[in-house]
Amino acid sequence: MRFPEDVPVLADDVVTLRAHTEADIDPAYAMCQDPEMQRWTTIPVPYLREHAVGFLTEIIPNGWRDGGMWAWAIEYDGQYAGTVDLRDGEGGVGEVGFAVAPQVRGVGVMTRALKLVVRYAFDVLGWDRVIWRAFVGNWGSRRVAWKAGFRGLVVVPGGGKSRGVRHDEWVATIGKNDALEPSGTWWTVPEVEGGGIRLRALRATDAKRVVEACNDERTQFWLAGLPSPYQLSDAEVFIESRKENLASGEGVTWAITDDESDELIGCVSVFDMNHRIDKTLGEIGYWLHPDARGRGAMSAAVRLVIEHAFKPIEEGGFGRRRLVLMAAEGNSASSHVAEVNGFTHVSRERSAGPRRDGQYSDVHGFDLLAAERD
Ligand SMILES: CC(C)(COP(=O)(O)OP(=O)(O)OC[C@H]1O[C@@H](n2cnc3c(N)ncnc32)[C@H](O)[C@@H]1OP(=O)(O)O)[C@@H](O)C(=O)NCCC(=O)NCCS
């Protein structure tokens, strides 16, 4: 192909993909000074103007001429907004790479640009599959890939390399027969309040309170799977891992907070929402900080959670049909939360709950159906 004459213009109502020009060198150079760019991509650091010159006037034109890389400038609002490229494609499979300038992030530019090049890969280049790769933790990139229909995400430990350092990598793909739409649910954490408490997303600053609550003797006794002692690093990992829970559709965890001080007084989750055979199920789990016990805070939190979990997905809820809650024999405070919220006692699982003293308790199962509440 000739560059730039043969570079096709791809466009939707908002973004235009076109051949790079020399006028893009300075904005591309500016974009590559962004710390996020340097953290998540393999560009040279420090990034010099000559790197941008080389990329835009040699590497990109040669890619089109030789057929090994197809790179477009993303234009948004009449300005250069970033670069997106397809690479390799041997055997019908190739990779996509992209970056958007910091000042235009979060308005959907990249999702649109990605869909345009994926369609080009399938319809014009005749590829069967496009691969997306990102270093683990690049949530912006992961969300863009998810929105454009990439699926089957796996983690490849040490799979990525940047400037001589190995990083764990996420890999997902889209096939030519897949819809360019999200596959699977990515939950968000809605803020809800009532009864003197507010449920909100966990924050890094909650870690100290999480440590206190999870080192409490009663919490440790009934939740024997918790690390013991529970360290600050455990809380940090727990808080960070909630993002994966949301993105994979597995569940949602809220911080239960005092609606005036905003201090964390506990945690409540709906999990198992990706249950193997029942995608309408949710299990409720919780713990309360010791200084918040005995005044009905968990009952109030679970009331809010039930409300949200049964609300249809179209109305911003989780669209659950059945909620379950498990409480170990002898943990009467936990059974009480189920009972005051209208759950029915349905089962007793023998010797199913490991305790910190090395023994196993029977576990009582409670459930609540959406149909019971209509
Ligand atoms: C990743 C990147 C390309 C995203 O571009 P963008 O134009 O902001 O993406 P979009 O606006 O299409 O975002 C789609 C969704 O992701 C969300 N998102 C974007 N950046 C995010 C971030 N850092 N964390 C969480 N969500 C993010 C957006 O809010 C939007 O969500 P919504 O659908 O709920 O509104 C951009 O941040 C970037 O260039 N980063 C540096 C380079 C890079 O990481 N490239 C990819 C290497 S694999």
Short mmCIF file of C-alpha atoms in Angstrom, two decimals, residues 42-368:
data_model
loop_
_atom_site.label_atom_id
_atom_site.label_comp_id
_atom_site.label_asym_id
_atom_site.label_seq_id
_atom_site.Cartn_x
_atom_site.Cartn_y
_atom_site.Cartn_z
CA THR A 42 6.22 0.18 25.92
CA ILE A 43 7.22 3.64 24.62
CA PRO A 44 10.79 4.77 25.37
CA VAL A 45 11.25 6.79 28.58
CA PRO A 46 12.31 9.59 28.54
CA TYR A 47 10.25 10.10 25.41
CA LEU A 48 12.00 12.55 23.09
CA ARG A 49 10.59 14.45 20.14
CA GLU A 50 12.82 12.39 17.85
CA HIS A 51 10.97 9.25 19.01
CA ALA A 52 7.69 10.76 17.80
CA VAL A 53 9.33 11.81 14.53
CA GLY A 54 10.66 8.30 13.95
CA PHE A 55 7.34 6.65 14.81
CA LEU A 56 5.16 8.90 12.66
CA THR A 57 7.45 9.42 9.65
CA GLU A 58 9.19 6.04 9.42
CA ILE A 59 7.67 3.20 11.44
CA ILE A 60 4.03 3.98 10.65
CA PRO A 61 4.47 4.67 6.89
CA ASN A 62 6.65 1.55 6.56
CA GLY A 63 3.99 -0.48 8.32
CA TRP A 64 1.44 0.43 5.64
CA ARG A 65 3.95 -0.10 2.81
CA ASP A 66 5.10 -3.51 4.06
CA GLY A 67 1.75 -4.63 5.41
CA GLY A 68 2.92 -5.53 8.94
CA MET A 69 1.28 -2.69 10.87
CA TRP A 70 -1.78 -0.57 10.13
CA ALA A 71 -1.81 2.57 12.28
CA TRP A 72 -4.30 5.43 12.21
CA ALA A 73 -4.37 8.84 13.82
CA ILE A 74 -7.55 9.25 15.87
CA GLU A 75 -9.17 12.59 15.18
CA TYR A 76 -11.77 13.94 17.59
CA ASP A 77 -13.27 17.41 17.57
CA GLY A 78 -10.98 18.38 14.67
CA GLN A 79 -7.80 17.53 16.64
CA TYR A 80 -5.31 14.68 16.81
CA ALA A 81 -6.51 12.64 19.81
CA GLY A 82 -4.35 9.50 19.74
CA THR A 83 -3.16 6.52 17.74
CA VAL A 84 -4.58 3.05 17.20
CA ASP A 85 -2.83 0.25 15.37
CA LEU A 86 -3.23 -3.32 14.19
CA ARG A 87 -0.17 -5.52 14.00
CA ASP A 88 0.92 -8.78 12.33
CA GLY A 89 -2.17 -10.69 11.28
CA GLU A 90 -0.33 -13.78 10.10
CA GLY A 91 -2.64 -16.78 10.08
CA GLY A 92 -5.63 -14.48 10.43
CA VAL A 93 -4.82 -13.30 13.95
CA GLY A 94 -3.30 -9.99 14.98
CA GLU A 95 -3.06 -7.55 17.85
CA VAL A 96 -4.43 -4.11 18.54
CA GLY A 97 -2.67 -1.31 20.42
CA PHE A 98 -3.97 2.14 21.31
CA ALA A 99 -3.55 5.36 23.24
CA VAL A 100 -5.58 8.51 23.64
CA ALA A 101 -4.36 11.93 24.78
CA PRO A 102 -5.15 12.67 28.45
CA GLN A 103 -7.35 15.68 27.68
CA VAL A 104 -9.88 13.60 25.71
CA ARG A 105 -10.09 10.51 27.92
CA GLY A 106 -13.32 9.21 29.38
CA VAL A 107 -15.66 10.45 26.65
CA GLY A 108 -15.72 7.23 24.64
CA VAL A 109 -13.17 8.16 21.96
CA MET A 110 -11.12 5.01 22.32
CA THR A 111 -14.08 2.66 22.41
CA ARG A 112 -15.32 4.12 19.12
CA ALA A 113 -11.88 4.00 17.50
CA LEU A 114 -11.34 0.42 18.64
CA LYS A 115 -14.63 -0.76 17.14
CA LEU A 116 -13.72 0.88 13.82
CA VAL A 117 -10.34 -0.89 13.55
CA VAL A 118 -11.72 -4.24 14.71
CA ARG A 119 -14.32 -4.08 11.93
CA TYR A 120 -11.54 -3.18 9.49
CA ALA A 121 -9.48 -6.17 10.66
CA PHE A 122 -12.36 -8.56 10.02
CA ASP A 123 -13.99 -7.02 6.96
CA VAL A 124 -10.99 -5.72 4.99
CA LEU A 125 -7.89 -7.52 6.27
CA GLY A 126 -9.86 -10.76 6.58
CA TRP A 127 -8.62 -11.57 10.09
CA ASP A 128 -10.43 -14.19 12.18
CA ARG A 129 -9.43 -12.82 15.58
CA VAL A 130 -8.00 -9.70 17.20
CA ILE A 131 -5.97 -9.91 20.41
CA TRP A 132 -5.89 -7.17 23.07
CA ARG A 133 -3.12 -7.17 25.67
CA ALA A 134 -2.59 -4.85 28.62
CA PHE A 135 -0.50 -4.89 31.77
CA VAL A 136 -2.56 -6.04 34.77
CA GLY A 137 -4.01 -2.95 36.47
CA ASN A 138 -4.66 -0.92 33.33
CA TRP A 139 -8.37 -0.67 34.09
CA GLY A 140 -9.04 2.02 31.49
CA SER A 141 -7.72 -0.18 28.71
CA ARG A 142 -9.58 -3.23 30.05
CA ARG A 143 -12.86 -1.36 30.15
CA VAL A 144 -12.41 -0.10 26.58
CA ALA A 145 -11.67 -3.66 25.39
CA TRP A 146 -14.70 -5.01 27.29
CA LYS A 147 -16.97 -2.32 25.84
CA ALA A 148 -15.81 -3.17 22.31
CA GLY A 149 -16.62 -6.88 22.80
CA PHE A 150 -13.26 -8.45 23.72
CA ARG A 151 -13.83 -11.53 25.88
CA GLY A 152 -12.32 -14.63 27.50
CA LEU A 153 -9.90 -12.60 29.60
CA VAL A 154 -6.94 -14.48 31.08
CA VAL A 155 -3.96 -13.39 33.15
CA VAL A 156 -0.54 -14.34 31.81
CA PRO A 157 1.96 -14.03 34.69
CA GLY A 158 5.00 -12.15 33.44
CA GLY A 159 3.51 -12.13 29.93
CA GLY A 160 4.29 -8.48 29.18
CA LYS A 161 7.58 -6.68 28.92
CA SER A 162 8.31 -2.98 29.09
CA ARG A 163 11.76 -1.46 29.03
CA GLY A 164 13.35 -4.71 30.17
CA VAL A 165 10.90 -5.38 33.02
CA ARG A 166 8.36 -8.20 32.98
CA HIS A 167 4.74 -7.49 34.00
CA ASP A 168 1.71 -9.70 34.45
CA GLU A 169 -0.54 -9.27 31.49
CA TRP A 170 -4.25 -9.43 30.68
CA VAL A 171 -5.14 -10.95 27.33
CA ALA A 172 -8.59 -11.04 25.73
CA THR A 173 -9.71 -11.54 22.16
CA ILE A 174 -12.61 -10.96 19.81
CA GLY A 175 -13.51 -13.28 16.95
CA LYS A 176 -15.01 -12.31 13.62
CA ASN A 177 -18.42 -13.72 14.57
CA ASP A 178 -18.57 -12.00 17.97
CA ALA A 179 -20.72 -8.93 18.56
CA LEU A 180 -18.76 -5.72 19.15
CA GLU A 181 -20.65 -5.34 22.43
CA PRO A 182 -19.81 -6.22 26.03
CA SER A 183 -19.83 -9.91 26.78
CA GLY A 184 -20.73 -10.45 30.42
CA THR A 185 -21.60 -7.97 33.11
CA TRP A 186 -19.28 -5.37 34.65
CA TRP A 187 -21.02 -4.29 37.84
CA THR A 188 -20.72 -0.85 39.35
CA VAL A 189 -21.10 0.01 43.03
CA PRO A 190 -24.14 2.20 43.53
CA GLU A 191 -24.33 4.48 46.53
CA VAL A 192 -27.41 3.79 48.60
CA GLU A 193 -28.46 5.06 51.96
CA GLY A 194 -31.13 4.69 54.61
CA GLY A 195 -31.51 3.87 58.29
CA GLY A 196 -28.55 6.04 59.29
CA ILE A 197 -26.01 4.29 57.05
CA ARG A 198 -24.63 4.77 53.58
CA LEU A 199 -23.29 2.01 51.33
CA ARG A 200 -20.51 3.13 49.00
CA ALA A 201 -17.50 1.69 47.16
CA LEU A 202 -14.50 0.76 49.29
CA ARG A 203 -11.59 3.20 49.15
CA ALA A 204 -7.88 2.79 49.82
CA THR A 205 -8.35 5.01 52.91
CA ASP A 206 -10.69 2.40 54.46
CA ALA A 207 -7.80 -0.06 54.85
CA LYS A 208 -7.03 0.74 58.51
CA ARG A 209 -10.65 0.14 59.59
CA VAL A 210 -10.76 -3.08 57.56
CA VAL A 211 -7.66 -4.29 59.42
CA GLU A 212 -9.24 -3.51 62.80
CA ALA A 213 -12.48 -5.29 61.90
CA CYS A 214 -10.77 -8.34 60.44
CA ASN A 215 -8.47 -8.78 63.44
CA ASP A 216 -11.43 -8.74 65.81
CA GLU A 217 -11.74 -12.00 67.71
CA ARG A 218 -15.33 -12.74 66.67
CA THR A 219 -14.69 -11.94 63.03
CA GLN A 220 -11.63 -14.19 63.09
CA PHE A 221 -13.55 -16.98 64.83
CA TRP A 222 -16.38 -17.17 62.27
CA LEU A 223 -14.48 -16.18 59.13
CA ALA A 224 -11.63 -18.64 59.51
CA GLY A 225 -10.48 -18.08 55.92
CA LEU A 226 -9.20 -14.60 56.80
CA PRO A 227 -5.42 -14.19 57.17
CA SER A 228 -4.38 -14.23 60.83
CA PRO A 229 -3.11 -11.78 61.91
CA TYR A 230 -4.78 -9.63 59.27
CA GLN A 231 -2.19 -7.14 57.96
CA LEU A 232 -2.52 -3.76 56.26
CA SER A 233 -1.31 -5.39 53.03
CA ASP A 234 -4.20 -7.91 53.29
CA ALA A 235 -6.68 -5.03 53.45
CA GLU A 236 -5.02 -3.32 50.48
CA VAL A 237 -5.22 -6.49 48.42
CA PHE A 238 -8.86 -7.00 49.47
CA ILE A 239 -9.84 -3.45 48.49
CA GLU A 240 -7.98 -3.60 45.16
CA SER A 241 -9.42 -7.03 44.33
CA ARG A 242 -12.97 -5.64 44.48
CA LYS A 243 -12.33 -4.14 41.02
CA GLU A 244 -11.77 -7.61 39.59
CA ASN A 245 -14.98 -8.80 41.25
CA LEU A 246 -16.92 -6.05 39.52
CA ALA A 247 -15.25 -6.47 36.13
CA SER A 248 -15.69 -10.24 36.04
CA GLY A 249 -19.36 -10.00 37.08
CA GLU A 250 -18.70 -12.09 40.20
CA GLY A 251 -19.97 -9.65 42.79
CA VAL A 252 -20.21 -6.27 44.42
CA THR A 253 -18.82 -5.20 47.79
CA TRP A 254 -19.85 -2.07 49.62
CA ALA A 255 -18.29 -0.27 52.53
CA ILE A 256 -21.00 0.26 55.13
CA THR A 257 -20.42 3.74 56.49
CA ASP A 258 -21.89 6.04 59.06
CA ASP A 259 -23.92 8.47 56.94
CA GLU A 260 -22.54 11.46 58.85
CA SER A 261 -18.86 10.67 59.44
CA ASP A 262 -18.41 8.50 56.29
CA GLU A 263 -16.25 6.20 58.44
CA LEU A 264 -16.30 2.51 57.50
CA ILE A 265 -18.24 0.44 60.02
CA GLY A 266 -18.44 -2.79 58.02
CA CYS A 267 -18.61 -4.48 54.66
CA VAL A 268 -21.42 -6.20 52.81
CA SER A 269 -21.24 -8.08 49.52
CA VAL A 270 -23.44 -9.80 47.01
CA PHE A 271 -21.29 -12.50 45.45
CA ASP A 272 -21.58 -15.67 43.34
CA MET A 273 -23.54 -13.68 40.74
CA ASN A 274 -21.74 -15.70 38.04
CA HIS A 275 -22.97 -18.96 39.58
CA ARG A 276 -22.23 -21.92 37.32
CA ILE A 277 -25.85 -22.89 36.70
CA ASP A 278 -27.95 -20.02 38.05
CA LYS A 279 -26.97 -16.55 36.83
CA THR A 280 -29.88 -15.02 38.77
CA LEU A 281 -28.49 -16.03 42.17
CA GLY A 282 -26.65 -13.86 44.68
CA GLU A 283 -25.21 -14.71 48.07
CA ILE A 284 -24.97 -12.06 50.75
CA GLY A 285 -21.93 -11.95 53.02
CA TYR A 286 -20.83 -9.41 55.63
CA TRP A 287 -18.85 -8.42 58.67
CA LEU A 288 -19.15 -5.46 61.01
CA HIS A 289 -16.44 -3.52 62.85
CA PRO A 290 -16.71 -4.35 66.59
CA ASP A 291 -17.44 -0.73 67.55
CA ALA A 292 -20.57 -0.73 65.35
CA ARG A 293 -22.21 -3.91 66.63
CA GLY A 294 -25.46 -4.19 68.54
CA ARG A 295 -27.40 -1.31 66.99
CA GLY A 296 -28.95 -2.90 63.91
CA ALA A 297 -26.45 -1.53 61.38
CA MET A 298 -26.03 -4.83 59.52
CA SER A 299 -29.77 -5.46 59.38
CA ALA A 300 -30.19 -2.00 57.87
CA ALA A 301 -27.35 -2.59 55.40
CA VAL A 302 -28.75 -5.93 54.26
CA ARG A 303 -32.18 -4.29 53.82
CA LEU A 304 -30.61 -1.80 51.38
CA VAL A 305 -28.69 -4.55 49.60
CA ILE A 306 -31.80 -6.69 49.12
CA GLU A 307 -33.63 -3.74 47.62
CA HIS A 308 -30.85 -3.12 45.14
CA ALA A 309 -30.18 -6.77 44.33
CA PHE A 310 -33.80 -7.48 43.35
CA LYS A 311 -34.18 -4.30 41.31
CA PRO A 312 -34.15 -5.09 37.54
CA ILE A 313 -30.87 -4.53 35.68
CA GLU A 314 -32.60 -1.99 33.41
CA GLU A 315 -33.35 0.08 36.51
CA GLY A 316 -29.73 -0.05 37.68
CA GLY A 317 -30.12 -3.03 40.04
CA PHE A 318 -28.62 -6.52 39.92
CA GLY A 319 -31.75 -8.28 38.63
CA ARG A 320 -31.43 -11.12 41.13
CA ARG A 321 -34.20 -13.72 41.42
CA ARG A 322 -32.96 -15.47 44.56
CA LEU A 323 -30.71 -14.37 47.38
CA VAL A 324 -29.08 -16.72 49.84
CA LEU A 325 -27.36 -16.10 53.14
CA MET A 326 -25.40 -18.60 55.20
CA ALA A 327 -24.87 -18.40 58.97
CA ALA A 328 -22.93 -20.83 61.12
CA GLU A 329 -24.66 -22.63 63.98
CA GLY A 330 -24.11 -20.53 67.09
CA ASN A 331 -23.58 -17.27 65.19
CA SER A 332 -26.93 -15.94 66.33
CA ALA A 333 -26.15 -12.32 65.41
CA SER A 334 -25.74 -13.40 61.78
CA SER A 335 -28.92 -15.55 61.72
CA HIS A 336 -30.78 -12.61 63.23
CA VAL A 337 -29.81 -10.38 60.27
CA ALA A 338 -31.35 -12.96 57.90
CA GLU A 339 -34.50 -13.39 59.97
CA VAL A 340 -35.32 -9.70 60.43
CA ASN A 341 -34.93 -9.24 56.68
CA GLY A 342 -37.55 -11.87 55.86
CA PHE A 343 -35.26 -14.72 54.78
CA THR A 344 -36.59 -18.27 55.18
CA HIS A 345 -34.50 -20.90 56.91
CA VAL A 346 -34.14 -23.63 54.29
CA SER A 347 -31.22 -25.87 55.11
CA ARG A 348 -28.68 -27.09 57.57
CA GLU A 349 -25.37 -28.09 56.05
CA ARG A 350 -23.56 -30.40 58.35
CA SER A 351 -20.05 -29.54 59.46
CA ALA A 352 -19.72 -27.03 56.61
CA GLY A 353 -18.27 -23.96 58.34
CA PRO A 354 -14.59 -23.95 59.35
CA ARG A 355 -13.90 -22.05 62.56
CA ARG A 356 -10.71 -20.52 63.92
CA ASP A 357 -10.58 -23.12 66.73
CA GLY A 358 -10.09 -25.82 64.11
CA GLN A 359 -13.63 -27.21 64.49
CA TYR A 360 -16.40 -27.14 61.87
CA SER A 361 -19.87 -25.77 62.58
CA ASP A 362 -23.08 -26.78 60.88
CA VAL A 363 -24.17 -23.94 58.62
CA HIS A 364 -27.75 -22.71 58.29
CA GLY A 365 -28.94 -21.69 54.84
CA PHE A 366 -31.51 -18.92 54.40
CA ASP A 367 -33.05 -17.70 51.18
CA LEU A 368 -35.29 -14.96 49.90
#
